[in-house]
Amino acid sequence: AVNISGVDLEQVLRGSVVAHPGDYQPTRRLDVRFRLLPDVTQPLRHSTEVKFYIGAAEVVARLRLLGGEELLPGEEGWLQLEMDDPVVAVRGDRYILRRPSPGETLGGGSVLDPHPKGRHKRFAQAVLERLNALDQGTPAEVLIQSMVALGAAPLQEVLQRSSLEAEVARQALSELLADGQLVSLEGDVKPEAPPAAANLITSLGYWNQLAARLLAELDGYHATNPLRRGLPREELKSRLKLPVRLFNATLRKLINQGDVAENSPLVLRPGHTIRLNPQQQRQVEALLKRFAAAPYAPPVTKECQAELGEDLYNALLELGELVFVPPDVVFHRSDYEHMVAEVRRLITQKGAVTAAEVRDHFNTSRRYVLAFLEHLDALGITVRDGDARRLKK
């Protein structure tokens, strides 16, 4: 008997469980080991409706027979039970099944996985091997199967799913770390210093899948976009369709391993560079001659794109060869840097300069000067003071 204040008797149903908040999660699906009693009247077949008893709970369920079409009296096998109402169960809990009509006790067994990821394929060999490992495996095998079922999860969630005792789980964890079968996605981990409870971990197999997917996306992008320096980080996340935390942890680990480089906001393979073929190089050289002939009144964006094509033009921007000044002005890098230095020098000498003075100094047009000065304002190099500009303090 338990005396609990603040709870009405009508709120407590048969099978209710008293627990600390968050310790257990109700479930409508269970993977179980089952033994059919030898004296039952008929074999147990797939999709039979049964009454499921665990603790004080009695719930109507439908069974899915895994690995076979039927169980004969006295035989054992794997079931996936789907309940009409949620129950609370942990790995190792015992249960009983009864046939509702005519009433007959069928048998029972133990819970292997209280939270399967989904509905199993009935004859999938991988599913049967996993259930066998959960039923008969060593603590390390049980723990690794819990990780496999979750994909990637905080360590505390994996340990809870395994239902291993604390000391047994600790030893199994050390064993898996030593063998390299456990991978921590957050923080450095050694067998003598296991991951923090909140750290994201996964199995070696799942990690290899994650890493291979991400690297394949990058390699494919580089192959199909040779004029791009890298794949935008947000686009990569969208392509992989991973949860934000898992994506960030995977990317960070690959960067730390040296398999991936990041040049915000781009992600790329180390050593990848934009390489121009001979024809593209000739196109670029022809355009740069126009920049050299009129360094302070060069071709604008549309002209550059028309001459090079948009991809090649963007490649020059990514390489830093050209500098874009909104809304449509482009300068060669060396000319741009010279103009910035000259404006600084002029303002230092005079205290302030007008757009007309800058225009005359570079012998260019108002179109280029206004765009350039507004660009310097946006960068915080200069500030507008009436019709003049002065250096920002």
Short mmCIF file of C-alpha atoms in Angstrom, two decimals:
data_model
loop_
_atom_site.label_atom_id
_atom_site.label_comp_id
_atom_site.label_asym_id
_atom_site.label_seq_id
_atom_site.Cartn_x
_atom_site.Cartn_y
_atom_site.Cartn_z
CA ALA A 1 0.00 0.00 0.00
CA VAL A 2 1.19 3.52 -0.79
CA ASN A 3 -0.13 6.74 0.67
CA ILE A 4 0.08 9.41 -2.07
CA SER A 5 -1.39 12.85 -1.56
CA GLY A 6 -2.86 14.94 -4.37
CA VAL A 7 -4.03 11.94 -6.45
CA ASP A 8 -7.67 10.91 -6.64
CA LEU A 9 -8.49 7.21 -6.50
CA GLU A 10 -10.19 7.49 -9.91
CA GLN A 11 -6.88 8.54 -11.45
CA VAL A 12 -5.15 5.33 -10.41
CA LEU A 13 -5.88 2.52 -12.86
CA ARG A 14 -5.00 -1.13 -12.65
CA GLY A 15 -1.38 -1.57 -13.68
CA SER A 16 -0.34 1.99 -12.80
CA VAL A 17 3.32 2.27 -11.78
CA VAL A 18 4.80 4.56 -9.12
CA ALA A 19 8.15 5.95 -10.28
CA HIS A 20 10.30 9.05 -10.27
CA PRO A 21 9.41 11.37 -13.18
CA GLY A 22 11.36 10.46 -16.31
CA ASP A 23 12.69 7.12 -15.00
CA TYR A 24 10.37 5.04 -17.21
CA GLN A 25 8.44 5.68 -20.39
CA PRO A 26 5.14 3.91 -21.20
CA THR A 27 5.15 1.78 -24.33
CA ARG A 28 2.60 0.16 -26.64
CA ARG A 29 5.12 -2.18 -28.27
CA LEU A 30 7.42 -4.83 -26.77
CA ASP A 31 9.95 -7.33 -28.10
CA VAL A 32 9.75 -10.48 -25.98
CA ARG A 33 10.95 -14.06 -25.60
CA PHE A 34 7.96 -16.41 -25.33
CA ARG A 35 7.42 -20.08 -24.40
CA LEU A 36 4.14 -21.71 -25.36
CA LEU A 37 2.93 -24.13 -22.68
CA PRO A 38 3.07 -27.81 -23.72
CA ASP A 39 -0.56 -28.47 -22.80
CA VAL A 40 -2.26 -25.69 -24.79
CA THR A 41 -5.05 -26.79 -27.11
CA GLN A 42 -3.65 -25.41 -30.37
CA PRO A 43 -0.55 -23.82 -31.92
CA LEU A 44 0.07 -20.08 -31.57
CA ARG A 45 -0.21 -18.25 -34.86
CA HIS A 46 0.80 -14.82 -36.12
CA SER A 47 -1.57 -11.92 -35.43
CA THR A 48 -3.40 -13.69 -32.60
CA GLU A 49 -5.21 -11.39 -30.17
CA VAL A 50 -4.23 -12.07 -26.55
CA LYS A 51 -4.47 -10.70 -23.03
CA PHE A 52 -1.11 -9.47 -21.79
CA TYR A 53 -0.32 -9.50 -18.06
CA ILE A 54 2.68 -7.73 -16.55
CA GLY A 55 2.83 -6.65 -12.93
CA ALA A 56 -0.76 -5.74 -12.10
CA ALA A 57 -1.57 -4.63 -15.66
CA GLU A 58 -3.97 -6.48 -17.93
CA VAL A 59 -3.98 -5.23 -21.53
CA VAL A 60 -5.39 -6.51 -24.81
CA ALA A 61 -2.58 -7.02 -27.33
CA ARG A 62 -1.97 -8.47 -30.77
CA LEU A 63 1.13 -10.57 -31.26
CA ARG A 64 3.46 -10.62 -34.23
CA LEU A 65 5.32 -13.92 -34.52
CA LEU A 66 8.91 -13.34 -35.63
CA GLY A 67 10.88 -15.94 -37.58
CA GLY A 68 8.06 -18.40 -38.17
CA GLU A 69 4.41 -18.94 -39.04
CA GLU A 70 3.40 -20.66 -35.79
CA LEU A 71 4.63 -21.99 -32.46
CA LEU A 72 3.73 -25.54 -31.46
CA PRO A 73 2.96 -26.48 -27.84
CA GLY A 74 6.17 -26.48 -25.79
CA GLU A 75 8.15 -24.38 -28.31
CA GLU A 76 9.85 -21.01 -27.73
CA GLY A 77 10.21 -18.05 -30.03
CA TRP A 78 10.31 -14.29 -30.49
CA LEU A 79 7.22 -12.10 -30.41
CA GLN A 80 6.54 -8.44 -30.94
CA LEU A 81 3.51 -7.42 -28.92
CA GLU A 82 1.39 -4.41 -29.85
CA MET A 83 -0.86 -3.27 -26.99
CA ASP A 84 -4.15 -1.42 -27.12
CA ASP A 85 -3.09 0.58 -24.04
CA PRO A 86 0.37 1.64 -22.84
CA VAL A 87 2.22 -0.28 -20.14
CA VAL A 88 5.44 0.28 -18.23
CA ALA A 89 8.06 -2.44 -18.66
CA VAL A 90 11.82 -2.86 -18.51
CA ARG A 91 14.12 -5.46 -19.98
CA GLY A 92 13.92 -8.69 -17.98
CA ASP A 93 10.37 -8.22 -16.72
CA ARG A 94 8.29 -11.39 -16.72
CA TYR A 95 4.85 -11.55 -18.32
CA ILE A 96 1.98 -13.95 -19.12
CA LEU A 97 -0.23 -14.29 -22.21
CA ARG A 98 -3.78 -15.66 -22.15
CA ARG A 99 -6.20 -16.38 -24.95
CA PRO A 100 -9.34 -14.27 -24.31
CA SER A 101 -11.92 -16.68 -25.76
CA PRO A 102 -12.13 -19.44 -24.95
CA GLY A 103 -10.07 -18.47 -21.91
CA GLU A 104 -6.72 -20.28 -21.77
CA THR A 105 -3.26 -19.49 -20.43
CA LEU A 106 -0.84 -19.67 -23.35
CA GLY A 107 2.49 -19.18 -21.66
CA GLY A 108 4.93 -16.41 -20.84
CA GLY A 109 8.46 -15.20 -20.98
CA SER A 110 10.63 -12.13 -20.49
CA VAL A 111 10.79 -8.66 -22.00
CA LEU A 112 13.86 -8.12 -24.21
CA ASP A 113 13.27 -4.61 -25.53
CA PRO A 114 10.59 -2.36 -24.02
CA HIS A 115 10.98 0.31 -26.69
CA PRO A 116 11.59 -1.18 -30.17
CA LYS A 117 12.23 1.47 -32.82
CA GLY A 118 9.35 0.25 -34.93
CA ARG A 119 7.51 -2.72 -36.38
CA HIS A 120 9.99 -5.46 -37.29
CA LYS A 121 10.10 -7.35 -40.54
CA ARG A 122 9.01 -10.77 -39.38
CA PHE A 123 11.72 -12.81 -41.07
CA ALA A 124 14.63 -10.33 -41.08
CA GLN A 125 17.79 -12.17 -40.01
CA ALA A 126 19.29 -9.06 -38.43
CA VAL A 127 16.22 -8.68 -36.20
CA LEU A 128 16.41 -12.30 -35.03
CA GLU A 129 20.15 -12.06 -34.34
CA ARG A 130 19.62 -8.91 -32.31
CA LEU A 131 16.87 -10.51 -30.21
CA ASN A 132 19.07 -13.54 -29.61
CA ALA A 133 21.91 -11.29 -28.44
CA LEU A 134 19.58 -9.47 -26.08
CA ASP A 135 18.33 -12.78 -24.69
CA GLN A 136 21.57 -14.74 -24.36
CA GLY A 137 24.38 -12.29 -24.96
CA THR A 138 27.01 -11.00 -22.57
CA PRO A 139 26.44 -7.63 -20.87
CA ALA A 140 28.65 -6.01 -23.52
CA GLU A 141 26.53 -7.56 -26.28
CA VAL A 142 23.35 -6.38 -24.58
CA LEU A 143 24.76 -2.87 -24.27
CA ILE A 144 25.91 -2.71 -27.89
CA GLN A 145 22.51 -3.96 -29.07
CA SER A 146 20.87 -1.19 -27.06
CA MET A 147 23.07 1.30 -28.90
CA VAL A 148 22.29 -0.30 -32.25
CA ALA A 149 18.58 0.02 -31.55
CA LEU A 150 18.90 3.73 -30.70
CA GLY A 151 21.33 4.65 -33.46
CA ALA A 152 22.89 7.48 -31.45
CA ALA A 153 21.76 8.67 -28.04
CA PRO A 154 23.01 10.06 -24.73
CA LEU A 155 24.87 7.43 -22.71
CA GLN A 156 22.32 7.57 -19.89
CA GLU A 157 19.53 6.63 -22.35
CA VAL A 158 21.54 3.70 -23.69
CA LEU A 159 22.25 2.41 -20.18
CA GLN A 160 18.60 2.76 -19.21
CA ARG A 161 17.49 0.85 -22.30
CA SER A 162 19.91 -2.00 -21.56
CA SER A 163 18.45 -2.47 -18.05
CA LEU A 164 21.87 -3.69 -16.83
CA GLU A 165 22.84 -3.22 -13.22
CA ALA A 166 25.12 -0.22 -12.66
CA GLU A 167 28.34 -2.13 -11.97
CA VAL A 168 27.70 -4.64 -14.77
CA ALA A 169 26.98 -1.76 -17.17
CA ARG A 170 30.19 0.02 -16.13
CA GLN A 171 32.30 -3.06 -16.87
CA ALA A 172 30.53 -3.63 -20.19
CA LEU A 173 31.10 0.01 -21.12
CA SER A 174 34.82 -0.23 -20.39
CA GLU A 175 35.02 -3.41 -22.48
CA LEU A 176 33.35 -1.75 -25.45
CA LEU A 177 35.57 1.32 -25.18
CA ALA A 178 38.69 -0.82 -25.11
CA ASP A 179 37.53 -2.76 -28.18
CA GLY A 180 36.58 0.40 -30.06
CA GLN A 181 32.99 -0.81 -30.45
CA LEU A 182 31.63 2.29 -28.73
CA VAL A 183 32.15 5.74 -30.24
CA SER A 184 31.65 8.96 -28.31
CA LEU A 185 30.45 11.74 -30.58
CA GLU A 186 31.00 14.41 -27.96
CA GLY A 187 34.24 14.86 -26.03
CA ASP A 188 37.41 12.77 -25.81
CA VAL A 189 36.90 9.32 -24.34
CA LYS A 190 39.28 6.69 -22.94
CA PRO A 191 38.46 3.29 -21.43
CA GLU A 192 39.52 4.54 -18.02
CA ALA A 193 37.44 7.71 -18.43
CA PRO A 194 34.03 6.83 -19.93
CA PRO A 195 31.75 9.44 -21.52
CA ALA A 196 29.64 11.73 -19.39
CA ALA A 197 26.08 10.53 -18.94
CA ALA A 198 24.71 13.28 -21.21
CA ASN A 199 27.26 12.71 -24.01
CA LEU A 200 26.02 11.43 -27.34
CA ILE A 201 27.38 7.96 -28.15
CA THR A 202 26.87 5.38 -30.86
CA SER A 203 28.13 2.01 -32.05
CA LEU A 204 31.13 1.71 -34.34
CA GLY A 205 28.93 0.39 -37.13
CA TYR A 206 26.52 3.31 -36.97
CA TRP A 207 29.39 5.79 -36.74
CA ASN A 208 30.95 4.33 -39.88
CA GLN A 209 27.60 4.75 -41.65
CA LEU A 210 27.28 8.38 -40.53
CA ALA A 211 30.82 9.24 -41.53
CA ALA A 212 30.50 7.51 -44.90
CA ARG A 213 27.25 9.36 -45.70
CA LEU A 214 28.68 12.76 -44.87
CA LEU A 215 31.94 12.19 -46.75
CA ALA A 216 30.05 10.82 -49.76
CA GLU A 217 27.93 13.98 -49.88
CA LEU A 218 31.06 16.15 -49.85
CA ASP A 219 32.91 14.06 -52.42
CA GLY A 220 29.87 14.06 -54.69
CA TYR A 221 29.46 17.81 -54.34
CA HIS A 222 33.12 18.45 -55.17
CA ALA A 223 32.86 16.19 -58.22
CA THR A 224 29.77 17.89 -59.62
CA ASN A 225 30.72 21.44 -58.56
CA PRO A 226 34.45 21.77 -59.31
CA LEU A 227 34.17 25.58 -59.34
CA ARG A 228 32.80 25.75 -55.79
CA ARG A 229 35.15 25.79 -52.82
CA GLY A 230 32.79 23.86 -50.57
CA LEU A 231 29.25 22.84 -49.65
CA PRO A 232 27.31 25.29 -47.45
CA ARG A 233 26.94 23.82 -43.95
CA GLU A 234 23.16 24.30 -43.87
CA GLU A 235 22.75 22.60 -47.24
CA LEU A 236 24.81 19.63 -46.03
CA LYS A 237 22.61 19.34 -42.92
CA SER A 238 19.50 19.44 -45.10
CA ARG A 239 20.85 16.73 -47.42
CA LEU A 240 21.71 14.35 -44.56
CA LYS A 241 18.38 14.87 -42.76
CA LEU A 242 19.96 14.31 -39.35
CA PRO A 243 18.83 15.84 -36.05
CA VAL A 244 20.73 19.07 -35.37
CA ARG A 245 22.68 17.70 -32.40
CA LEU A 246 23.71 14.53 -34.23
CA PHE A 247 24.71 16.46 -37.36
CA ASN A 248 26.81 18.95 -35.38
CA ALA A 249 28.52 16.18 -33.40
CA THR A 250 29.24 14.11 -36.52
CA LEU A 251 30.66 17.07 -38.41
CA ARG A 252 32.76 18.21 -35.45
CA LYS A 253 34.24 14.74 -34.97
CA LEU A 254 35.16 14.42 -38.66
CA ILE A 255 36.76 17.87 -38.55
CA ASN A 256 38.76 16.88 -35.46
CA GLN A 257 39.86 13.68 -37.23
CA GLY A 258 41.06 15.71 -40.22
CA ASP A 259 38.63 14.11 -42.68
CA VAL A 260 36.67 17.35 -43.18
CA ALA A 261 37.58 21.04 -43.15
CA GLU A 262 35.33 23.99 -42.44
CA ASN A 263 35.69 27.46 -43.84
CA SER A 264 32.54 29.10 -42.53
CA PRO A 265 29.94 28.82 -43.88
CA LEU A 266 31.41 26.15 -46.18
CA VAL A 267 32.33 22.53 -45.49
CA LEU A 268 34.90 20.83 -47.69
CA ARG A 269 37.37 18.00 -47.94
CA PRO A 270 40.92 18.94 -46.83
CA GLY A 271 43.07 19.77 -49.81
CA HIS A 272 40.15 20.51 -52.09
CA THR A 273 40.73 23.62 -54.18
CA ILE A 274 39.06 25.22 -57.15
CA ARG A 275 41.00 24.28 -60.27
CA LEU A 276 40.35 25.95 -63.61
CA ASN A 277 40.77 24.10 -66.88
CA PRO A 278 42.78 25.76 -69.67
CA GLN A 279 39.71 27.25 -71.39
CA GLN A 280 38.42 28.71 -68.13
CA GLN A 281 41.85 30.11 -67.35
CA ARG A 282 41.91 31.90 -70.71
CA GLN A 283 38.46 33.37 -70.03
CA VAL A 284 39.59 34.66 -66.64
CA GLU A 285 42.79 36.17 -68.04
CA ALA A 286 40.82 38.01 -70.72
CA LEU A 287 38.45 39.48 -68.12
CA LEU A 288 41.26 40.48 -65.76
CA LYS A 289 42.86 42.44 -68.59
CA ARG A 290 39.72 44.60 -68.62
CA PHE A 291 40.06 45.12 -64.87
CA ALA A 292 43.70 46.10 -65.29
CA ALA A 293 42.80 48.59 -68.04
CA ALA A 294 40.21 50.35 -65.86
CA PRO A 295 40.92 49.35 -62.23
CA TYR A 296 38.49 51.89 -60.68
CA ALA A 297 35.75 51.51 -63.30
CA PRO A 298 35.87 47.78 -64.10
CA PRO A 299 33.13 45.58 -65.59
CA VAL A 300 30.10 45.30 -63.31
CA THR A 301 28.52 42.05 -62.10
CA LYS A 302 26.29 41.42 -65.14
CA GLU A 303 29.17 41.98 -67.55
CA CYS A 304 31.40 39.56 -65.62
CA GLN A 305 28.70 36.92 -65.52
CA ALA A 306 27.99 37.34 -69.21
CA GLU A 307 31.68 36.91 -70.07
CA LEU A 308 32.53 34.05 -67.69
CA GLY A 309 29.25 32.39 -66.86
CA GLU A 310 27.79 32.47 -63.36
CA ASP A 311 29.71 29.46 -62.00
CA LEU A 312 33.12 30.69 -63.08
CA TYR A 313 32.33 34.21 -61.86
CA ASN A 314 31.32 32.82 -58.44
CA ALA A 315 34.53 30.79 -58.35
CA LEU A 316 36.60 33.98 -58.68
CA LEU A 317 34.65 35.48 -55.79
CA GLU A 318 35.25 32.39 -53.65
CA LEU A 319 38.94 32.39 -54.54
CA GLY A 320 39.12 36.03 -53.48
CA GLU A 321 40.34 37.14 -56.89
CA LEU A 322 37.38 39.50 -57.19
CA VAL A 323 35.56 41.45 -54.46
CA PHE A 324 31.85 42.12 -54.78
CA VAL A 325 30.62 45.54 -53.64
CA PRO A 326 26.81 45.78 -53.52
CA PRO A 327 24.68 46.30 -55.42
CA ASP A 328 26.50 45.45 -58.67
CA VAL A 329 30.12 46.62 -58.52
CA VAL A 330 33.13 44.29 -58.64
CA PHE A 331 36.80 45.11 -58.08
CA HIS A 332 39.98 43.12 -58.48
CA ARG A 333 41.33 42.23 -55.03
CA SER A 334 44.52 44.26 -55.32
CA ASP A 335 42.66 47.32 -56.67
CA TYR A 336 40.05 47.04 -53.92
CA GLU A 337 42.68 46.90 -51.18
CA HIS A 338 44.47 49.90 -52.73
CA MET A 339 41.23 51.90 -52.76
CA VAL A 340 40.53 51.12 -49.09
CA ALA A 341 44.05 52.23 -48.14
CA GLU A 342 43.76 55.43 -50.21
CA VAL A 343 40.41 56.43 -48.68
CA ARG A 344 41.89 55.94 -45.22
CA ARG A 345 44.89 58.08 -46.17
CA LEU A 346 42.77 60.86 -47.68
CA ILE A 347 40.50 61.05 -44.63
CA THR A 348 43.50 61.02 -42.29
CA GLN A 349 44.98 63.98 -44.19
CA LYS A 350 41.78 66.00 -44.58
CA GLY A 351 39.65 64.84 -41.66
CA ALA A 352 36.81 63.95 -44.06
CA VAL A 353 36.21 63.47 -47.78
CA THR A 354 33.17 63.80 -50.02
CA ALA A 355 32.06 61.39 -52.71
CA ALA A 356 33.09 63.93 -55.33
CA GLU A 357 36.62 64.13 -53.92
CA VAL A 358 36.94 60.34 -53.93
CA ARG A 359 35.55 60.21 -57.48
CA ASP A 360 38.11 62.73 -58.70
CA HIS A 361 40.95 61.03 -56.83
CA PHE A 362 40.33 57.74 -58.62
CA ASN A 363 39.17 59.34 -61.86
CA THR A 364 36.07 57.18 -61.94
CA SER A 365 32.30 57.65 -62.01
CA ARG A 366 29.82 58.36 -59.23
CA ARG A 367 28.30 54.87 -59.66
CA TYR A 368 31.47 53.15 -58.44
CA VAL A 369 32.28 55.67 -55.73
CA LEU A 370 28.86 55.66 -54.05
CA ALA A 371 28.76 51.86 -53.98
CA PHE A 372 32.31 51.73 -52.62
CA LEU A 373 31.75 54.34 -49.87
CA GLU A 374 28.49 52.74 -48.74
CA HIS A 375 30.36 49.44 -48.63
CA LEU A 376 32.99 50.99 -46.33
CA ASP A 377 30.19 52.36 -44.14
CA ALA A 378 28.70 48.87 -43.86
CA LEU A 379 32.10 47.43 -42.90
CA GLY A 380 32.47 50.02 -40.15
CA ILE A 381 35.55 51.61 -41.73
CA THR A 382 33.88 54.94 -42.43
CA VAL A 383 30.82 56.79 -41.23
CA ARG A 384 28.73 59.32 -43.11
CA ASP A 385 28.69 62.87 -41.80
CA GLY A 386 26.40 64.96 -44.01
CA ASP A 387 27.87 64.87 -47.52
CA ALA A 388 31.27 63.68 -46.28
CA ARG A 389 32.83 60.55 -44.79
CA ARG A 390 35.14 60.32 -41.86
CA LEU A 391 36.85 57.33 -40.27
CA LYS A 392 34.75 55.56 -37.69
CA LYS A 393 36.24 55.87 -34.23
#
